[in-house]
Each structure stands twice: as C-alpha cells, then as structure tokens.
PDB file of C-alpha atoms in Angstrom:
ATOM      1  CA  UNK C   1      77.564-103.524  84.016  1.00 77.00           C
ATOM      2  CA  UNK C   2      76.773-104.372  87.649  1.00 81.00           C
ATOM      3  CA  UNK C   3      76.634-101.326  90.003  1.00 79.00           C
ATOM      4  CA  UNK C   4      76.216-102.477  93.361  1.00 81.00           C
ATOM      5  CA  UNK C   5      79.062-101.728  94.808  1.00 84.00           C
ATOM      6  CA  UNK C   6      79.430 -98.206  93.288  1.00 83.00           C
ATOM      7  CA  UNK C   7      75.836 -97.593  94.760  1.00 83.00           C
ATOM      8  CA  UNK C   8      76.484 -98.980  98.203  1.00 81.00           C
ATOM      9  CA  UNK C   9      79.287 -96.767  98.107  1.00 82.00           C
ATOM     10  CA  UNK C  10      77.171 -93.659  97.538  1.00 82.00           C
ATOM     11  CA  UNK C  11      74.597 -94.428  99.873  1.00 81.00           C
ATOM     12  CA  UNK C  12      76.950 -94.651 102.657  1.00 82.00           C
ATOM     13  CA  UNK C  13      78.569 -91.306 101.307  1.00 81.00           C
ATOM     14  CA  UNK C  14      75.360 -89.842 101.460  1.00 79.00           C
ATOM     15  CA  UNK C  15      74.665 -91.076 104.998  1.00 77.00           C
ATOM     16  CA  UNK C  16      77.882 -90.001 106.412  1.00 76.00           C
ATOM     17  CA  UNK C  17      77.016 -86.472 104.776  1.00 73.00           C
ATOM     18  CA  UNK C  18      73.546 -86.320 106.497  1.00 77.00           C
ATOM     19  CA  UNK C  19      75.318 -87.329 109.964  1.00 77.00           C
ATOM     20  CA  UNK C  20      77.880 -84.661 109.682  1.00 74.00           C
ATOM     21  CA  UNK C  21      75.014 -81.931 108.729  1.00 76.00           C
ATOM     22  CA  UNK C  22      72.815 -83.283 111.453  1.00 80.00           C
ATOM     23  CA  UNK C  23      76.371 -82.448 113.969  1.00 75.00           C
ATOM     24  CA  UNK C  24      76.806 -79.453 112.692  1.00 78.00           C
ATOM     25  CA  UNK C  25      73.009 -78.275 112.806  1.00 85.00           C
ATOM     26  CA  UNK C  26      72.705 -79.169 116.518  1.00 82.00           C
ATOM     27  CA  UNK C  27      76.477 -78.537 117.726  1.00 88.00           C
ATOM     28  CA  UNK C  28      76.571 -76.334 120.979  1.00 89.00           C
ATOM     29  CA  UNK C  29      79.541 -74.345 119.602  1.00 94.00           C
ATOM     30  CA  UNK C  30      80.210 -72.401 116.485  1.00 94.00           C
ATOM     31  CA  UNK C  31      81.677 -74.336 113.708  1.00 93.00           C
ATOM     32  CA  UNK C  32      83.105 -72.895 110.523  1.00 93.00           C
ATOM     33  CA  UNK C  33      85.272 -73.232 107.483  1.00 91.00           C
ATOM     34  CA  UNK C  34      87.313 -70.692 105.626  1.00 91.00           C
ATOM     35  CA  UNK C  35      89.713 -70.517 102.937  1.00 91.00           C
ATOM     36  CA  UNK C  36      93.085 -69.059 103.116  1.00 87.00           C
ATOM     37  CA  UNK C  37      91.786 -65.259 102.646  1.00 90.00           C
ATOM     38  CA  UNK C  38      89.727 -65.616 105.626  1.00 91.00           C
ATOM     39  CA  UNK C  39      86.328 -66.033 103.578  1.00 93.00           C
ATOM     40  CA  UNK C  40      83.949 -68.117 105.671  1.00 93.00           C
ATOM     41  CA  UNK C  41      82.543 -71.089 103.651  1.00 90.00           C
ATOM     42  CA  UNK C  42      80.329 -73.072 105.679  1.00 90.00           C
ATOM     43  CA  UNK C  43      78.873 -72.046 109.277  1.00 91.00           C
ATOM     44  CA  UNK C  44      76.940 -74.005 111.500  1.00 93.00           C
ATOM     45  CA  UNK C  45      73.650 -72.069 113.188  1.00 94.00           C
ATOM     46  CA  UNK C  46      75.378 -71.873 116.788  1.00 95.00           C
ATOM     47  CA  UNK C  47      78.497 -69.330 114.949  1.00 95.00           C
ATOM     48  CA  UNK C  48      75.141 -67.375 113.359  1.00 95.00           C
ATOM     49  CA  UNK C  49      74.046 -67.435 116.638  1.00 95.00           C
ATOM     50  CA  UNK C  50      77.062 -66.257 118.484  1.00 96.00           C
ATOM     51  CA  UNK C  51      78.082 -63.335 115.900  1.00 95.00           C
ATOM     52  CA  UNK C  52      74.326 -61.926 115.139  1.00 96.00           C
ATOM     53  CA  UNK C  53      74.306 -62.684 111.385  1.00 95.00           C
ATOM     54  CA  UNK C  54      72.520 -64.694 109.446  1.00 95.00           C
ATOM     55  CA  UNK C  55      74.074 -67.642 106.802  1.00 92.00           C
ATOM     56  CA  UNK C  56      72.970 -65.137 104.098  1.00 93.00           C
ATOM     57  CA  UNK C  57      74.284 -61.781 105.790  1.00 94.00           C
ATOM     58  CA  UNK C  58      77.749 -64.077 106.385  1.00 92.00           C
ATOM     59  CA  UNK C  59      78.295 -65.562 102.716  1.00 88.00           C
ATOM     60  CA  UNK C  60      81.079 -64.336 101.200  1.00 86.00           C
ATOM     61  CA  UNK C  61      82.369 -62.045 104.623  1.00 92.00           C
ATOM     62  CA  UNK C  62      85.896 -62.812 106.103  1.00 92.00           C
ATOM     63  CA  UNK C  63      86.093 -63.709 109.822  1.00 92.00           C
ATOM     64  CA  UNK C  64      88.099 -60.646 110.315  1.00 92.00           C
ATOM     65  CA  UNK C  65      85.373 -58.334 109.413  1.00 94.00           C
ATOM     66  CA  UNK C  66      84.029 -59.805 112.820  1.00 95.00           C
ATOM     67  CA  UNK C  67      87.146 -59.688 115.061  1.00 95.00           C
ATOM     68  CA  UNK C  68      88.201 -56.806 117.349  1.00 96.00           C
ATOM     69  CA  UNK C  69      90.570 -54.490 116.019  1.00 96.00           C
ATOM     70  CA  UNK C  70      92.906 -54.634 118.957  1.00 96.00           C
ATOM     71  CA  UNK C  71      92.918 -58.263 118.194  1.00 96.00           C
ATOM     72  CA  UNK C  72      93.413 -58.722 114.479  1.00 95.00           C
ATOM     73  CA  UNK C  73      97.419 -58.433 114.719  1.00 95.00           C
ATOM     74  CA  UNK C  74      97.361 -61.844 116.758  1.00 94.00           C
ATOM     75  CA  UNK C  75      94.579 -63.412 114.900  1.00 93.00           C
ATOM     76  CA  UNK C  76      96.362 -63.061 111.591  1.00 93.00           C
ATOM     77  CA  UNK C  77      99.937 -63.793 112.562  1.00 93.00           C
ATOM     78  CA  UNK C  78      98.211 -67.567 114.026  1.00 92.00           C
ATOM     79  CA  UNK C  79      96.447 -67.547 111.003  1.00 90.00           C
ATOM     80  CA  UNK C  80      99.328 -67.271 108.641  1.00 90.00           C
ATOM     81  CA  UNK C  81     101.442 -69.653 110.475  1.00 90.00           C
ATOM     82  CA  UNK C  82      98.505 -72.255 110.183  1.00 88.00           C
ATOM     83  CA  UNK C  83      98.626 -71.357 106.486  1.00 82.00           C
ATOM     84  CA  UNK C  84     102.053 -71.885 106.134  1.00 85.00           C
ATOM     85  CA  UNK C  85     101.911 -75.243 108.039  1.00 83.00           C
ATOM     86  CA  UNK C  86     104.124 -73.661 111.031  1.00 87.00           C
ATOM     87  CA  UNK C  87     101.412 -74.474 113.295  1.00 87.00           C
ATOM     88  CA  UNK C  88      98.800 -77.539 112.499  1.00 87.00           C
ATOM     89  CA  UNK C  89      96.264 -75.962 115.266  1.00 92.00           C
ATOM     90  CA  UNK C  90      95.916 -72.920 117.166  1.00 93.00           C
ATOM     91  CA  UNK C  91      93.813 -71.765 120.036  1.00 95.00           C
ATOM     92  CA  UNK C  92      93.411 -68.503 121.428  1.00 95.00           C
ATOM     93  CA  UNK C  93      90.749 -66.123 122.770  1.00 96.00           C
ATOM     94  CA  UNK C  94      89.850 -62.786 121.104  1.00 96.00           C
ATOM     95  CA  UNK C  95      86.969 -60.322 120.684  1.00 96.00           C
ATOM     96  CA  UNK C  96      83.994 -60.404 118.460  1.00 96.00           C
ATOM     97  CA  UNK C  97      82.099 -57.406 117.151  1.00 97.00           C
ATOM     98  CA  UNK C  98      78.313 -58.485 117.032  1.00 96.00           C
ATOM     99  CA  UNK C  99      75.858 -57.480 114.624  1.00 95.00           C
ATOM    100  CA  UNK C 100      74.555 -55.381 116.689  1.00 96.00           C
ATOM    101  CA  UNK C 101      77.575 -53.474 117.995  1.00 96.00           C
ATOM    102  CA  UNK C 102      77.916 -55.569 121.375  1.00 96.00           C
ATOM    103  CA  UNK C 103      81.681 -56.868 122.073  1.00 97.00           C
ATOM    104  CA  UNK C 104      81.546 -60.761 123.174  1.00 97.00           C
ATOM    105  CA  UNK C 105      84.684 -62.696 124.151  1.00 97.00           C
ATOM    106  CA  UNK C 106      85.219 -66.002 122.135  1.00 97.00           C
ATOM    107  CA  UNK C 107      87.746 -69.055 122.339  1.00 96.00           C
ATOM    108  CA  UNK C 108      88.936 -70.295 119.079  1.00 96.00           C
ATOM    109  CA  UNK C 109      90.512 -73.373 117.999  1.00 95.00           C
ATOM    110  CA  UNK C 110      91.544 -73.741 114.398  1.00 94.00           C
ATOM    111  CA  UNK C 111      93.255 -76.187 112.736  1.00 93.00           C
ATOM    112  CA  UNK C 112      94.221 -77.092 108.843  1.00 89.00           C
ATOM    113  CA  UNK C 113      92.108 -79.312 106.729  1.00 87.00           C
ATOM    114  CA  UNK C 114      94.308 -79.132 103.576  1.00 87.00           C
ATOM    115  CA  UNK C 115      96.441 -77.036 101.504  1.00 84.00           C
ATOM    116  CA  UNK C 116      93.116 -74.407 101.217  1.00 87.00           C
ATOM    117  CA  UNK C 117      90.951 -74.677 103.848  1.00 88.00           C
ATOM    118  CA  UNK C 118      90.826 -74.720 107.468  1.00 91.00           C
ATOM    119  CA  UNK C 119      88.302 -75.240 110.155  1.00 91.00           C
ATOM    120  CA  UNK C 120      87.358 -73.339 113.321  1.00 93.00           C
ATOM    121  CA  UNK C 121      85.803 -74.244 116.428  1.00 95.00           C
ATOM    122  CA  UNK C 122      84.325 -71.084 118.336  1.00 96.00           C
ATOM    123  CA  UNK C 123      82.613 -70.912 121.862  1.00 96.00           C
ATOM    124  CA  UNK C 124      81.356 -67.568 123.066  1.00 96.00           C
ATOM    125  CA  UNK C 125      82.980 -67.020 126.803  1.00 97.00           C
ATOM    126  CA  UNK C 126      81.718 -63.872 127.649  1.00 96.00           C
ATOM    127  CA  UNK C 127      80.162 -64.737 130.782  1.00 95.00           C
ATOM    128  CA  UNK C 128      83.380 -66.662 132.262  1.00 94.00           C
ATOM    129  CA  UNK C 129      85.173 -63.252 131.014  1.00 94.00           C
ATOM    130  CA  UNK C 130      82.981 -61.491 132.911  1.00 94.00           C
ATOM    131  CA  UNK C 131      83.187 -63.507 135.597  1.00 95.00           C
ATOM    132  CA  UNK C 132      86.613 -63.347 135.829  1.00 94.00           C
ATOM    133  CA  UNK C 133      86.976 -59.570 135.581  1.00 93.00           C
ATOM    134  CA  UNK C 134      84.765 -59.596 138.383  1.00 94.00           C
ATOM    135  CA  UNK C 135      87.127 -62.028 140.625  1.00 93.00           C
ATOM    136  CA  UNK C 136      90.051 -59.507 139.589  1.00 93.00           C
ATOM    137  CA  UNK C 137      88.799 -56.259 140.679  1.00 94.00           C
ATOM    138  CA  UNK C 138      87.049 -57.850 143.657  1.00 93.00           C
ATOM    139  CA  UNK C 139      90.874 -59.305 144.390  1.00 90.00           C
ATOM    140  CA  UNK C 140      92.280 -55.784 143.712  1.00 92.00           C
ATOM    141  CA  UNK C 141      89.992 -53.955 146.194  1.00 91.00           C
ATOM    142  CA  UNK C 142      90.629 -56.368 149.159  1.00 87.00           C
ATOM    143  CA  UNK C 143      94.331 -56.080 148.439  1.00 86.00           C
ATOM    144  CA  UNK C 144      94.027 -52.234 148.705  1.00 91.00           C
ATOM    145  CA  UNK C 145      92.015 -52.661 151.682  1.00 88.00           C
ATOM    146  CA  UNK C 146      94.864 -54.986 153.629  1.00 86.00           C
ATOM    147  CA  UNK C 147      97.376 -52.996 152.359  1.00 86.00           C
ATOM    148  CA  UNK C 148      96.116 -49.551 153.813  1.00 90.00           C
ATOM    149  CA  UNK C 149      94.545 -51.036 156.817  1.00 91.00           C
ATOM    150  CA  UNK C 150      95.932 -49.430 160.117  1.00 92.00           C
ATOM    151  CA  UNK C 151      96.017 -52.988 161.523  1.00 94.00           C
ATOM    152  CA  UNK C 152      97.838 -56.367 161.048  1.00 94.00           C
ATOM    153  CA  UNK C 153      96.009 -58.821 159.012  1.00 92.00           C
ATOM    154  CA  UNK C 154      97.428 -62.489 158.915  1.00 90.00           C
ATOM    155  CA  UNK C 155      95.877 -65.335 156.977  1.00 87.00           C
ATOM    156  CA  UNK C 156      97.614 -68.786 157.789  1.00 82.00           C
ATOM    157  CA  UNK C 157      97.077 -72.594 157.624  1.00 81.00           C
ATOM    158  CA  UNK C 158      96.502 -74.870 160.860  1.00 77.00           C
ATOM    159  CA  UNK C 159      99.952 -75.615 161.314  1.00 77.00           C
ATOM    160  CA  UNK C 160     100.862 -71.641 161.541  1.00 77.00           C
ATOM    161  CA  UNK C 161     102.450 -71.277 158.516  1.00 79.00           C
ATOM    162  CA  UNK C 162     101.723 -67.855 157.049  1.00 76.00           C
ATOM    163  CA  UNK C 163     100.705 -67.491 153.364  1.00 78.00           C
ATOM    164  CA  UNK C 164      99.246 -63.954 153.327  1.00 87.00           C
ATOM    165  CA  UNK C 165     100.121 -60.946 155.623  1.00 91.00           C
ATOM    166  CA  UNK C 166      99.409 -56.946 155.105  1.00 93.00           C
ATOM    167  CA  UNK C 167     101.774 -54.164 155.321  1.00 92.00           C
ATOM    168  CA  UNK C 168     100.856 -53.009 159.140  1.00 94.00           C
ATOM    169  CA  UNK C 169     101.493 -56.459 160.304  1.00 95.00           C
ATOM    170  CA  UNK C 170     104.865 -56.656 158.943  1.00 95.00           C
ATOM    171  CA  UNK C 171     105.604 -53.392 159.927  1.00 94.00           C
ATOM    172  CA  UNK C 172     104.711 -54.230 163.590  1.00 95.00           C
ATOM    173  CA  UNK C 173     106.630 -57.809 163.623  1.00 96.00           C
ATOM    174  CA  UNK C 174     109.770 -56.371 161.454  1.00 96.00           C
ATOM    175  CA  UNK C 175     109.695 -59.245 158.928  1.00 95.00           C
ATOM    176  CA  UNK C 176     108.877 -59.062 155.212  1.00 95.00           C
ATOM    177  CA  UNK C 177     106.216 -60.654 153.697  1.00 92.00           C
ATOM    178  CA  UNK C 178     108.827 -63.696 151.983  1.00 93.00           C
ATOM    179  CA  UNK C 179     110.085 -63.952 155.274  1.00 94.00           C
ATOM    180  CA  UNK C 180     107.194 -64.562 157.581  1.00 92.00           C
ATOM    181  CA  UNK C 181     105.893 -67.011 154.421  1.00 90.00           C
ATOM    182  CA  UNK C 182     109.048 -69.045 155.345  1.00 89.00           C
ATOM    183  CA  UNK C 183     108.444 -69.241 159.297  1.00 89.00           C
ATOM    184  CA  UNK C 184     106.289 -70.966 161.571  1.00 86.00           C
ATOM    185  CA  UNK C 185     104.095 -68.268 163.223  1.00 85.00           C
ATOM    186  CA  UNK C 186     104.206 -69.985 166.590  1.00 87.00           C
ATOM    187  CA  UNK C 187     107.808 -68.707 166.491  1.00 90.00           C
ATOM    188  CA  UNK C 188     106.420 -64.916 167.357  1.00 94.00           C
ATOM    189  CA  UNK C 189     104.411 -66.087 170.180  1.00 93.00           C
ATOM    190  CA  UNK C 190     106.528 -65.261 173.318  1.00 95.00           C
ATOM    191  CA  UNK C 191     106.777 -68.862 175.003  1.00 94.00           C
ATOM    192  CA  UNK C 192     104.541 -68.246 178.095  1.00 94.00           C
ATOM    193  CA  UNK C 193     101.276 -67.494 175.503  1.00 95.00           C
ATOM    194  CA  UNK C 194     101.846 -70.542 173.013  1.00 92.00           C
ATOM    195  CA  UNK C 195      99.829 -73.172 174.836  1.00 93.00           C
ATOM    196  CA  UNK C 196      96.687 -70.698 175.533  1.00 93.00           C
ATOM    197  CA  UNK C 197      96.812 -69.444 171.897  1.00 90.00           C
ATOM    198  CA  UNK C 198      96.786 -73.597 170.660  1.00 90.00           C
ATOM    199  CA  UNK C 199      93.761 -73.978 173.058  1.00 93.00           C
ATOM    200  CA  UNK C 200      91.895 -71.131 171.506  1.00 92.00           C
ATOM    201  CA  UNK C 201      92.669 -72.244 167.768  1.00 88.00           C
ATOM    202  CA  UNK C 202      91.996 -75.775 168.526  1.00 89.00           C
ATOM    203  CA  UNK C 203      88.795 -74.549 169.553  1.00 92.00           C
ATOM    204  CA  UNK C 204      88.295 -72.742 166.984  1.00 88.00           C
ATOM    205  CA  UNK C 205      88.876 -75.063 164.353  1.00 87.00           C
ATOM    206  CA  UNK C 206      86.954 -77.570 166.296  1.00 90.00           C
ATOM    207  CA  UNK C 207      83.703 -75.641 165.997  1.00 90.00           C
ATOM    208  CA  UNK C 208      82.918 -74.747 169.721  1.00 92.00           C
ATOM    209  CA  UNK C 209      84.551 -71.179 169.135  1.00 90.00           C
ATOM    210  CA  UNK C 210      83.272 -69.101 166.716  1.00 92.00           C
ATOM    211  CA  UNK C 211      85.840 -66.419 167.521  1.00 93.00           C
ATOM    212  CA  UNK C 212      88.284 -65.684 170.048  1.00 93.00           C
ATOM    213  CA  UNK C 213      89.720 -62.181 171.348  1.00 93.00           C
ATOM    214  CA  UNK C 214      92.877 -62.760 172.982  1.00 92.00           C
ATOM    215  CA  UNK C 215      95.864 -60.818 174.268  1.00 96.00           C
ATOM    216  CA  UNK C 216      99.279 -62.279 173.939  1.00 96.00           C
ATOM    217  CA  UNK C 217     103.165 -61.223 173.636  1.00 96.00           C
ATOM    218  CA  UNK C 218     104.904 -60.903 170.275  1.00 96.00           C
ATOM    219  CA  UNK C 219     109.077 -61.229 169.955  1.00 96.00           C
ATOM    220  CA  UNK C 220     109.967 -58.990 166.984  1.00 96.00           C
ATOM    221  CA  UNK C 221     112.658 -59.971 164.729  1.00 95.00           C
ATOM    222  CA  UNK C 222     115.137 -57.558 166.618  1.00 95.00           C
ATOM    223  CA  UNK C 223     114.082 -59.232 169.911  1.00 94.00           C
ATOM    224  CA  UNK C 224     111.934 -56.566 171.061  1.00 96.00           C
ATOM    225  CA  UNK C 225     108.806 -58.002 173.158  1.00 96.00           C
ATOM    226  CA  UNK C 226     105.602 -56.593 172.422  1.00 97.00           C
ATOM    227  CA  UNK C 227     101.879 -56.909 173.493  1.00 97.00           C
ATOM    228  CA  UNK C 228      98.964 -57.482 170.940  1.00 97.00           C
ATOM    229  CA  UNK C 229      95.562 -58.248 170.508  1.00 96.00           C
ATOM    230  CA  UNK C 230      94.522 -60.794 168.381  1.00 93.00           C
TER     231      UNK C 230
END
C-alpha cells in the first residue's frame, strides 16, 4: 500500500507541532490552556516566570488558585460567560499572588478554543500599574497644592484660553472654573494693559524671556477693577 501521502501529512503535522512548541517556549508573554473547571493544562516558561511556580508545581492546579481574592468574582463571571458562549473572548486586568507571596498585576486576554478548552495570554503589567499609581498620587498632591494655594494659579494656551485654574483665582475674579474654561483670558485684562501683556507673553513664548513679573488691572465679573501682579 502506498503510504506516501500519509507520511507527508504526518511530517507536516510534526513540523507544525515543533514550530508551535518553539513559539510557546520563546514567547515573551505567558500562554496557558485550561479546561472548563479552570485547571491549567499547558503553560509556557513565561507563565511560570510570571507566577513563580514550576510546570510541575502548577500541574493540576487552577488559575483561580493564583488570582487575588478581591478579583475572583469578576474573573469567574467573565470565565463563565466565555464557557457559556456569551463571550468569544475577554480582556481584563487583575492581580496574581506569586509563589513568594508578592502581589503582581497582570493583563489577561482569554478566548475559547472549543467546548472544553480555553486559551489565555498573560502579561505582567506590575511596573505600568505602579507608574500609574505614582502619577495619580502626584496629580492628587499637585491638585491639593493648587486648591489650597493662597494665590491664583492659571494654566492657559497660547490663544489665552484657560484650561486649569485654582480656587483662589476663581474667587479673585468672581468666575467659576467652568465659566473660565469658556472664556478668553484676555477679556479679564483691562484694555489699556492688553498690549503690554501680549508683548511680554510673545517674548516668553519666543524664548527671549524666561519669565516676567507684571502688574496690570483685571475687570472682574461684577465689573469691579482690581490690580494684580502676574
């Protein structure tokens, strides 16, 4: 019996399997397959590195064993929707508890393979989440400084549109933050002081001045005129 075609098909399948194995072995992100009961079936070295366990230690375990308790409900909800075919895939950020007890953040993309199995791609995003938390903390501190500063602070664009003012400035001119965002800041400056103000601003933007100190008049919301130092 001529078995040439069968042998060629077997060789192609073997080559495909070896390529897929190489991809899994060298992928920079964790890749796992699991069954409907969340048991881990296949996992690559990157996944082992992310969670700190060896392949042998993870054999027979569920990925829910690694999931932080506070993220368990949303994980199981999405996984159930995947299993019941309500979702074909989902993406979420959640926390893992590593073998050494360290809590890390991961980004998970999961999708169905068939009725019994799913595949997941897991990326360690701990550094990014920490950077985001630091940025939020910095923004909160700056906001607290601005809100409690005893002097007015304004951030504006080159066309004199304001997009950030603090409470002291709002009290000074009598306008709310929302009103100021809709205004041309130049409209607050007394007409006789606009030309000098624009000259200084132009030089600042051109780099011929690093800063300027200027006394001018403001026309407040109630029509009153006051002197300010900018």
